[in-house]
Coordinates of C-alpha atoms in Angstrom, one line a residue:
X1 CA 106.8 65.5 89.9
X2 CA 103.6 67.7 89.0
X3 CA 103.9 70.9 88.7
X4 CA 103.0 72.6 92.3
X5 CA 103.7 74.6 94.6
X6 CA 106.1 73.2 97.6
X7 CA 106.2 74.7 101.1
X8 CA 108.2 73.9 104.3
X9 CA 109.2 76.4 107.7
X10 CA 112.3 76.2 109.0
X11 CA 113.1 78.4 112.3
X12 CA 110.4 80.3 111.8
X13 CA 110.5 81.3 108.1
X14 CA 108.3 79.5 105.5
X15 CA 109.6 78.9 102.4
X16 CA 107.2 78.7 99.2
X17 CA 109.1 77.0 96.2
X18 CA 107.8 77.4 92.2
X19 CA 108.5 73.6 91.2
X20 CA 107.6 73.7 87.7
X21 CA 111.8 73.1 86.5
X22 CA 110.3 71.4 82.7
X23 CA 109.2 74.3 81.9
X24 CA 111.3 77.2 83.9
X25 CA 108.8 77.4 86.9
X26 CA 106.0 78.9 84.5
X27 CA 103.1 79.1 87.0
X28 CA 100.2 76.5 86.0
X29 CA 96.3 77.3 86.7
X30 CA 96.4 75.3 89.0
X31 CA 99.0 76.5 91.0
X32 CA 97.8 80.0 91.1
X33 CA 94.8 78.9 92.3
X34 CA 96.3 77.3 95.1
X35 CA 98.8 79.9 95.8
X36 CA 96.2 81.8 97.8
X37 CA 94.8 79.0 100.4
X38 CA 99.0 78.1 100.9
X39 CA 99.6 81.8 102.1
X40 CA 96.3 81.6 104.3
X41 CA 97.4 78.7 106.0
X42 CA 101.0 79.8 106.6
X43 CA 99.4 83.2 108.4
X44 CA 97.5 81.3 110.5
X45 CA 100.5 79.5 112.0
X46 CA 101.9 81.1 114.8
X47 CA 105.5 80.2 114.6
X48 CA 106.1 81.4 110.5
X49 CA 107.4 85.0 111.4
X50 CA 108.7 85.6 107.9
X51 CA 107.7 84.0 104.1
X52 CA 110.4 83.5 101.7
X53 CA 109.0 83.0 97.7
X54 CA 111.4 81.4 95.4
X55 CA 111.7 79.1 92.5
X56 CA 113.1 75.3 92.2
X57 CA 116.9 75.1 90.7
X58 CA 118.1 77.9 88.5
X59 CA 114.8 80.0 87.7
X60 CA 112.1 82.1 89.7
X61 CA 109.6 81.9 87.5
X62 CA 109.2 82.4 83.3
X63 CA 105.8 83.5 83.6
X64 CA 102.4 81.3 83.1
X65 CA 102.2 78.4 81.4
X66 CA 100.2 79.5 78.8
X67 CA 98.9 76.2 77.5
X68 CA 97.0 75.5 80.9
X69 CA 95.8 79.2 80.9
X70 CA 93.3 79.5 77.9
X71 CA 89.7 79.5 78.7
X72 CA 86.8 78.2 76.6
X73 CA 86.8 80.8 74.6
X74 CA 90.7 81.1 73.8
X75 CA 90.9 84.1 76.3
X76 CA 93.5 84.8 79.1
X77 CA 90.7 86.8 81.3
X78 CA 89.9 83.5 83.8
X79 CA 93.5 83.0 83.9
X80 CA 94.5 86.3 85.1
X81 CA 91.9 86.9 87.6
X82 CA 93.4 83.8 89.2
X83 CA 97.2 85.5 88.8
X84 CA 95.6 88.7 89.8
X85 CA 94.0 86.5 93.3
X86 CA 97.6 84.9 94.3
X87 CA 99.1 88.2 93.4
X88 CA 97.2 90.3 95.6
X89 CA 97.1 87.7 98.5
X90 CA 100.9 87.3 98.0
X91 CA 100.6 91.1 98.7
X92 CA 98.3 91.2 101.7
X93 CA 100.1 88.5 103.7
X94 CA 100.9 89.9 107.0
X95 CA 104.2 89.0 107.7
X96 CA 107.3 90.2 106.0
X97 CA 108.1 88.2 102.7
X98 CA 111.1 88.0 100.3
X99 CA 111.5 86.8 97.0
X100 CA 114.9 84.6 96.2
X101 CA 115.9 85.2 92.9
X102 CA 117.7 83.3 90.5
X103 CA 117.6 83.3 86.4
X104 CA 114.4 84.5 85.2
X105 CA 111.8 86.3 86.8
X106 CA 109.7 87.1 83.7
X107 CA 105.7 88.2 83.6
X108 CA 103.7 86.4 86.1
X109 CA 107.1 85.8 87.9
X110 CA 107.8 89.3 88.1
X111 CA 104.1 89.7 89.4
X112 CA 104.9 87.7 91.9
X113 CA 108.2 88.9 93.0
X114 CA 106.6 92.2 92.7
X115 CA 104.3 91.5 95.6
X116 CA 107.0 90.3 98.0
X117 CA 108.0 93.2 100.1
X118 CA 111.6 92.9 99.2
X119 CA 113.5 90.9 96.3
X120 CA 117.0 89.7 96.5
X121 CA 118.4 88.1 93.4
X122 CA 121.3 86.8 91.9
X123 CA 123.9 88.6 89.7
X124 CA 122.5 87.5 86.1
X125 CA 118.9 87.1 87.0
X126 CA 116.9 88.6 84.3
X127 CA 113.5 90.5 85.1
X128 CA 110.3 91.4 82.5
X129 CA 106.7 92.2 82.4
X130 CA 105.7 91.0 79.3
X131 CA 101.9 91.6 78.7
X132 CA 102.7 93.7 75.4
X133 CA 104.4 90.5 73.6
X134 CA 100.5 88.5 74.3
X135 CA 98.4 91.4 73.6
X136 CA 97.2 91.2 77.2
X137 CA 96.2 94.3 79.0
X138 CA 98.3 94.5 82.3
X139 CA 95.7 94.4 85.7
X140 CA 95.6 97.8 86.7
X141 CA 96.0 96.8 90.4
X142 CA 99.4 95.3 88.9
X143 CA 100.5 98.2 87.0
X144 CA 99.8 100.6 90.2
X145 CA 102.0 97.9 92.2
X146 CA 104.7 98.1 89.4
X147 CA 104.9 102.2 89.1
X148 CA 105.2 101.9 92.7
X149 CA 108.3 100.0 93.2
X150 CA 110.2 101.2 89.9
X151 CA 108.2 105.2 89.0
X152 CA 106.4 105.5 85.9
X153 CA 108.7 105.6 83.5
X154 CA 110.8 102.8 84.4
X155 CA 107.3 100.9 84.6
X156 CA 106.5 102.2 80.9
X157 CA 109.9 100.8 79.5
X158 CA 109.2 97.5 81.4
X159 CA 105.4 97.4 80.2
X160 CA 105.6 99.2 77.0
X161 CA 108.8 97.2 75.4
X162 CA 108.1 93.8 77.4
X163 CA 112.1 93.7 77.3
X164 CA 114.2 92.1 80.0
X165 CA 116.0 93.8 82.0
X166 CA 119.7 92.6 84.4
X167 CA 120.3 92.6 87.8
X168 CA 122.1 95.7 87.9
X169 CA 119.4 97.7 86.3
X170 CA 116.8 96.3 88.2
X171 CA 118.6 97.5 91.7
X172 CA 119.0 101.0 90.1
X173 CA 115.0 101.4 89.3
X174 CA 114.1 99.8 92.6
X175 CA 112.6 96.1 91.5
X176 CA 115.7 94.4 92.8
X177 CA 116.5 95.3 96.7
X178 CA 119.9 93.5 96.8
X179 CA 122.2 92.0 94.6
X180 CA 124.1 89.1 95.4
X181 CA 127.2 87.1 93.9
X182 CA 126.8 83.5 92.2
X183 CA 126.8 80.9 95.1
X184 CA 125.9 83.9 97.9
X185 CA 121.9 84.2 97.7
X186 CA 121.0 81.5 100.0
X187 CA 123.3 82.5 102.8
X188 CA 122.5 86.0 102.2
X189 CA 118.4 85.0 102.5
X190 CA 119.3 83.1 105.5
X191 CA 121.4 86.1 107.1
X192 CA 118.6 88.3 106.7
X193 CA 116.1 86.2 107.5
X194 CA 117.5 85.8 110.9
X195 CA 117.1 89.2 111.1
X196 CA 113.5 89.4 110.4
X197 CA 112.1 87.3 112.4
X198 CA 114.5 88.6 115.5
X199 CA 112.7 91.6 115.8
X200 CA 108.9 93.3 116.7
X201 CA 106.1 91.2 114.2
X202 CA 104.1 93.9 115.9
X203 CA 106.3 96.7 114.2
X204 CA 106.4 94.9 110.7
X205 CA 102.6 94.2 110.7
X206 CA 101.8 97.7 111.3
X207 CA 104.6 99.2 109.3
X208 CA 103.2 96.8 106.4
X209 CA 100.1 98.2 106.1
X210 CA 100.7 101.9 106.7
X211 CA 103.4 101.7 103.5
X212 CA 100.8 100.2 101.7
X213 CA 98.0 103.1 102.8
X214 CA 95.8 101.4 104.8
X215 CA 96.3 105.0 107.7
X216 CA 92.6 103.7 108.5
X217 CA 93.9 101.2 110.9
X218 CA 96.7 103.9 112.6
X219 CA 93.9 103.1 116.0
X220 CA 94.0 99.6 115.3
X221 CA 97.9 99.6 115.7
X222 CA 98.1 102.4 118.3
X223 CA 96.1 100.4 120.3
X224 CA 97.5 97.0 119.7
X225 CA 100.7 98.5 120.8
X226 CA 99.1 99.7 123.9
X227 CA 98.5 96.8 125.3
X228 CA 101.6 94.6 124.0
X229 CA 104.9 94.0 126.1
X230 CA 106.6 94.8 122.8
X231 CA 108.0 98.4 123.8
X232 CA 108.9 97.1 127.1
X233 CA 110.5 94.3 126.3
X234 CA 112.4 95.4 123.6
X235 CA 113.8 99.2 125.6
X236 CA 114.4 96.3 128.7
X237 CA 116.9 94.3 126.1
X238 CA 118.8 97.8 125.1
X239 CA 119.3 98.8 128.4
X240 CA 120.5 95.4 129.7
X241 CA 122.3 94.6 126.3
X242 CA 120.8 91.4 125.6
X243 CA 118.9 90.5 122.3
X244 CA 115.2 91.2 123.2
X245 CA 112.3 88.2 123.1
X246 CA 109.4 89.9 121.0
X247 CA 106.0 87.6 121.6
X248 CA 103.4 89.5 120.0
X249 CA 101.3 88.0 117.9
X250 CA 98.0 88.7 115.4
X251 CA 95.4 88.1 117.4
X252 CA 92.9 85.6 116.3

């Protein structure tokens, strides 16, 4: 099979999968490029409440496959404006999203899982940015993402050395949300998945985008809120001890 990007939605999670296994998941050109259009399509749908990003077998991703990433003139720069593009709408997608991670998750795979809202990973998975091994200058937007998950100095070690770090260090600095035993990531993924798409998209959505600064909407949300059952409905459920039925949706 090509290398590609596969996708399915299952209960109302989507799940993106990093099929590139002869060569560790390293993302091609062309699957960057498609990574943003995938996401696009997978907001639009109604019923995907929650995105999870993971990679095919026993790896998240190695990084880019460098030999489909060299422009005309032997540069990276085309390449990482498109790894910089899937990063960023990774980032922006408006529904919760988790990376699954297993083995490595190593330069553009760290980008990536960097950009999910959470990461769970596997006891052994190893994490790197490795830009300073290429001589590539790190995308500032990626850099500012990275300090904010780990603090600068954990991102300096990271960017500065290009070394990889373990599972247990990554939860400690912050790049790792939970660690999981050999065999338990899926159920656990699963587990909290339930959970995610169980409760207010409303609440996410807006609690999204305030954490990430945009207080220019805090109307927008106010007002969205206003005229959703989504209060009701879910202060209804605690007082008649049920599990509530949230329906809000983006609006078109």
């Amino acid at each position: 099979m090509e290398p590609q990007l596969l996708h399915s939605v299952t209960d109302a999670v989507a799940t993106v999968v990093i099929h590139h296994p002869a060569k560790r998941n390293a993302m091609t050109a062309g699957m960057w490029a498609a990574l943003p259009p995938l996401l696009d399509e997978l907001a639009a749908e109604e019923s995907v409440r929650a995105l999870v990003l993971t990679g095919e077998g026993a790896t998240f991703c190695a990084g880019a496959d460098i030999s489909t990433l060299r422009g005309a003139d032997g540069s990276p720069a085309d390449a990482q404006d498109l790894a910089v593009q899937a990063e960023e709408a990774l980032a922006h997608f408006p529904k919760p999203t988790l990376a699954a991670i297993r083995g490595y998750c190593v330069g553009g795979g760290a980008q990536l899982a960097g950009a999910c809202d959470l990461r769970f990973c596997e006891e052994g998975a190893q994490f790197g940015v490795t830009p300073a091994k290429l001589g590539i200058v790190y995308p500032a937007s990626s850099t500012a993402r990275l300090v904010s998950l780990v603090g600068p100095a954990a991102a300096k070690y990271l960017l500065f050395s290009g070394e990889l770090i373990d599972s247990a260090r990554a939860l400690r600095t912050g790049l790792a949300d939970e660690v999981l035993a050999a065999g338990e990531l899926d159920k656990r993924v699963a587990e909290f998945t339930r959970t995610l798409v169980s409760r207010s998209l409303l609440t996410q959505s807006a609690a999204k985008e305030f954490a990430a600064g945009r207080l220019d909407r805090a109307d927008y949300w106010s007002a969205q809120a206003h005229r959703a059952p989504e209060a009701a409905e879910g202060i209804g459920a605690f007082l008649e001890r049920r599990a509530p039925r949230f329906t809000w949706t983006a609006p078109a």
